[in-house]
Amino acid sequence: DTGVSQDPRHKITKRGQNVTFRCDPISEHNRLYWYRQTLGQGPEFLTYFQNEAQLEKSRLLSDRFSAERPKGSFSTLEIQRTEQGDSAMYLCASNIGTGGLETQYFGPGTRLLVL
Amino acid sequence: LAKTTQPISMDSYEGQEVNITCSHNNIATNDYITWYQQFPSQGPRFIIQGYKTKVTNEVASLFIPADRKSSTLSLPRVSLSDTAVYYCLVEGGFKTIFGAGTRLFVKA
């Protein structure tokens, strides 16, 4: 399967713990996006990368959240000192990123539950 | 980015044509209209995109009037497997803003 993959698919953690999620985009895609989706709502943009550069961060991304894409391939999203309000589906998407409007290809998501 | 408004939910029966209308009154000149489909526990999947008039692909048609302030996604002859959430987006660049979407329930 050459689509976007995310790991883990599910994560249960206790409040205050740190968690890290991984996203592997489609191999030739330069742009990578992170979204958060809560029940009954559409995905909310968190941040995006052009290659290894993080070009925009939403105000939703508090200082407890950090994302990296060190070699311009896979990306990680870390949440420190998790809170119950962080419980959500975290989605990753990618596209080629040559400029202009391009369809984003989404992964299956990581569902986080903070107890 | 322009805000979109679409019905919260719709019901249909197998074999019927379903039309979901989306309002985007503040659409900008360089914005495109894109529709995504999302099944439970999966990421959204691109369905169709258009700028004006009509676009058709193997799964849907998209109708956009001349003023571009609304658009209609048309799904011909839906089946049970088309039960999903459908998102209308107005996109002008890299950033994608999703609304709450329309929950389509297809009944047998």
PDB file of C-alpha atoms in Angstrom, chain A residues 2-108:
ATOM      1  CA  THR A   2       1.559   3.300  -1.055  1.00  0.00           C
ATOM      2  CA  GLY A   3      -0.878   5.605   0.730  1.00  0.00           C
ATOM      3  CA  VAL A   4      -0.316   7.760   3.798  1.00  0.00           C
ATOM      4  CA  SER A   5       0.251   5.665   6.898  1.00  0.00           C
ATOM      5  CA  GLN A   6       0.005   6.602  10.544  1.00  0.00           C
ATOM      6  CA  ASP A   7       1.203   4.857  13.665  1.00  0.00           C
ATOM      7  CA  PRO A   8      -0.188   3.963  16.094  1.00  0.00           C
ATOM      8  CA  ARG A   9      -3.807   3.721  15.034  1.00  0.00           C
ATOM      9  CA  HIS A  10      -4.996   3.957  18.605  1.00  0.00           C
ATOM     10  CA  LYS A  11      -3.404   5.312  21.762  1.00  0.00           C
ATOM     11  CA  ILE A  12      -4.741   5.385  25.304  1.00  0.00           C
ATOM     12  CA  THR A  13      -2.778   7.391  27.815  1.00  0.00           C
ATOM     13  CA  LYS A  14      -3.156   8.934  31.214  1.00  0.00           C
ATOM     14  CA  ARG A  15      -3.408  12.641  31.733  1.00  0.00           C
ATOM     15  CA  GLY A  16       0.001  14.226  32.064  1.00  0.00           C
ATOM     16  CA  GLN A  17       1.838  11.676  29.940  1.00  0.00           C
ATOM     17  CA  ASN A  18       3.607  12.494  26.698  1.00  0.00           C
ATOM     18  CA  VAL A  19       2.609  10.838  23.427  1.00  0.00           C
ATOM     19  CA  THR A  20       4.175  10.798  19.982  1.00  0.00           C
ATOM     20  CA  PHE A  21       2.523   9.931  16.696  1.00  0.00           C
ATOM     21  CA  ARG A  22       4.179   9.155  13.400  1.00  0.00           C
ATOM     22  CA  CYS A  23       3.062   9.868   9.845  1.00  0.00           C
ATOM     23  CA  ASP A  24       4.616   8.449   6.698  1.00  0.00           C
ATOM     24  CA  PRO A  25       3.412  10.392   3.660  1.00  0.00           C
ATOM     25  CA  ILE A  26       3.251   9.172   0.091  1.00  0.00           C
ATOM     26  CA  SER A  27       6.896   8.935  -0.929  1.00  0.00           C
ATOM     27  CA  GLU A  28       7.155  11.688  -3.544  1.00  0.00           C
ATOM     28  CA  HIS A  29       4.993  14.155  -1.605  1.00  0.00           C
ATOM     29  CA  ASN A  30       6.748  17.279  -0.374  1.00  0.00           C
ATOM     30  CA  ARG A  31       3.941  18.725   1.723  1.00  0.00           C
ATOM     31  CA  LEU A  32       2.690  17.140   4.913  1.00  0.00           C
ATOM     32  CA  TYR A  33      -0.211  18.321   7.049  1.00  0.00           C
ATOM     33  CA  TRP A  34      -1.500  17.542  10.522  1.00  0.00           C
ATOM     34  CA  TYR A  35      -5.138  17.892  11.534  1.00  0.00           C
ATOM     35  CA  ARG A  36      -7.135  17.183  14.655  1.00  0.00           C
ATOM     36  CA  GLN A  37     -10.712  15.926  14.527  1.00  0.00           C
ATOM     37  CA  THR A  38     -13.108  15.649  17.429  1.00  0.00           C
ATOM     38  CA  LEU A  39     -16.362  13.729  17.398  1.00  0.00           C
ATOM     39  CA  GLY A  40     -18.969  15.232  15.117  1.00  0.00           C
ATOM     40  CA  GLN A  41     -16.671  17.885  13.722  1.00  0.00           C
ATOM     41  CA  GLY A  42     -14.609  18.235  10.598  1.00  0.00           C
ATOM     42  CA  PRO A  43     -10.820  18.065  10.728  1.00  0.00           C
ATOM     43  CA  GLU A  44      -9.092  21.186  12.075  1.00  0.00           C
ATOM     44  CA  PHE A  45      -5.792  22.283  10.570  1.00  0.00           C
ATOM     45  CA  LEU A  46      -2.853  22.164  12.990  1.00  0.00           C
ATOM     46  CA  THR A  47       0.311  22.627  10.948  1.00  0.00           C
ATOM     47  CA  TYR A  48       2.006  21.865   7.662  1.00  0.00           C
ATOM     48  CA  PHE A  49       5.491  21.199   6.311  1.00  0.00           C
ATOM     49  CA  GLN A  50       7.051  21.883   2.956  1.00  0.00           C
ATOM     50  CA  ASN A  51       9.834  19.305   2.927  1.00  0.00           C
ATOM     51  CA  GLU A  52      11.474  19.679   6.362  1.00  0.00           C
ATOM     52  CA  ALA A  53      10.346  23.269   6.929  1.00  0.00           C
ATOM     53  CA  GLN A  54       7.345  23.881   9.160  1.00  0.00           C
ATOM     54  CA  LEU A  55       5.645  26.770   7.385  1.00  0.00           C
ATOM     55  CA  GLU A  56       2.503  27.390   9.365  1.00  0.00           C
ATOM     56  CA  LYS A  57       1.078  26.537  12.748  1.00  0.00           C
ATOM     57  CA  SER A  58      -2.500  26.992  13.854  1.00  0.00           C
ATOM     58  CA  ARG A  59      -3.323  28.780  17.068  1.00  0.00           C
ATOM     59  CA  LEU A  60      -4.827  25.440  18.084  1.00  0.00           C
ATOM     60  CA  LEU A  61      -1.275  24.133  18.379  1.00  0.00           C
ATOM     61  CA  SER A  62      -0.407  25.076  21.939  1.00  0.00           C
ATOM     62  CA  ASP A  63       3.132  24.973  23.287  1.00  0.00           C
ATOM     63  CA  ARG A  64       2.491  21.416  24.469  1.00  0.00           C
ATOM     64  CA  PHE A  65       2.339  20.334  20.826  1.00  0.00           C
ATOM     65  CA  SER A  66       5.376  20.002  18.628  1.00  0.00           C
ATOM     66  CA  ALA A  67       5.753  18.596  15.162  1.00  0.00           C
ATOM     67  CA  GLU A  68       8.865  17.702  13.242  1.00  0.00           C
ATOM     68  CA  ARG A  69       9.795  16.419   9.831  1.00  0.00           C
ATOM     69  CA  PRO A  70      13.553  16.091  10.179  1.00  0.00           C
ATOM     70  CA  LYS A  71      14.485  14.710   6.768  1.00  0.00           C
ATOM     71  CA  GLY A  72      11.517  15.856   4.784  1.00  0.00           C
ATOM     72  CA  SER A  73      10.021  12.377   4.777  1.00  0.00           C
ATOM     73  CA  PHE A  74       8.101  11.092   7.808  1.00  0.00           C
ATOM     74  CA  SER A  75       6.783  13.413  10.487  1.00  0.00           C
ATOM     75  CA  THR A  76       6.130  13.136  14.195  1.00  0.00           C
ATOM     76  CA  LEU A  77       3.591  14.970  16.319  1.00  0.00           C
ATOM     77  CA  GLU A  78       4.296  15.042  20.039  1.00  0.00           C
ATOM     78  CA  ILE A  79       1.896  16.117  22.731  1.00  0.00           C
ATOM     79  CA  GLN A  80       3.432  16.800  26.110  1.00  0.00           C
ATOM     80  CA  ARG A  81       1.543  16.692  29.415  1.00  0.00           C
ATOM     81  CA  THR A  82      -1.591  15.420  27.755  1.00  0.00           C
ATOM     82  CA  GLU A  83      -4.967  16.707  28.874  1.00  0.00           C
ATOM     83  CA  GLN A  84      -8.385  15.120  28.504  1.00  0.00           C
ATOM     84  CA  GLY A  85      -9.247  17.776  25.944  1.00  0.00           C
ATOM     85  CA  ASP A  86      -6.524  16.394  23.688  1.00  0.00           C
ATOM     86  CA  SER A  87      -8.645  13.291  23.070  1.00  0.00           C
ATOM     87  CA  ALA A  88      -9.316  13.301  19.362  1.00  0.00           C
ATOM     88  CA  MET A  89      -8.401  11.739  16.041  1.00  0.00           C
ATOM     89  CA  TYR A  90      -5.113  13.087  14.701  1.00  0.00           C
ATOM     90  CA  LEU A  91      -4.968  12.991  10.927  1.00  0.00           C
ATOM     91  CA  CYS A  92      -2.022  13.359   8.635  1.00  0.00           C
ATOM     92  CA  ALA A  93      -2.242  14.265   4.953  1.00  0.00           C
ATOM     93  CA  SER A  94       0.225  14.853   2.164  1.00  0.00           C
ATOM     94  CA  ASN A  95       0.469  16.139  -1.385  1.00  0.00           C
ATOM     95  CA  ILE A  96       3.128  16.892  -3.925  1.00  0.00           C
ATOM     96  CA  GLY A  97       3.260  20.586  -3.056  1.00  0.00           C
ATOM     97  CA  THR A  98       4.434  22.061  -6.322  1.00  0.00           C
ATOM     98  CA  GLY A  99       2.360  25.143  -5.662  1.00  0.00           C
ATOM     99  CA  GLY A 100      -1.221  26.108  -6.094  1.00  0.00           C
ATOM    100  CA  LEU A 101      -4.209  24.000  -5.230  1.00  0.00           C
ATOM    101  CA  GLU A 102      -3.694  20.291  -4.791  1.00  0.00           C
ATOM    102  CA  THR A 103      -5.751  17.482  -3.382  1.00  0.00           C
ATOM    103  CA  GLN A 104      -4.594  16.214  -0.030  1.00  0.00           C
ATOM    104  CA  TYR A 105      -4.318  12.499   0.619  1.00  0.00           C
ATOM    105  CA  PHE A 106      -5.231  11.556   4.156  1.00  0.00           C
ATOM    106  CA  GLY A 107      -4.011   8.753   6.340  1.00  0.00           C
ATOM    107  CA  PRO A 108      -6.290   6.644   8.539  1.00  0.00           C
TER     108      PRO A 108
END
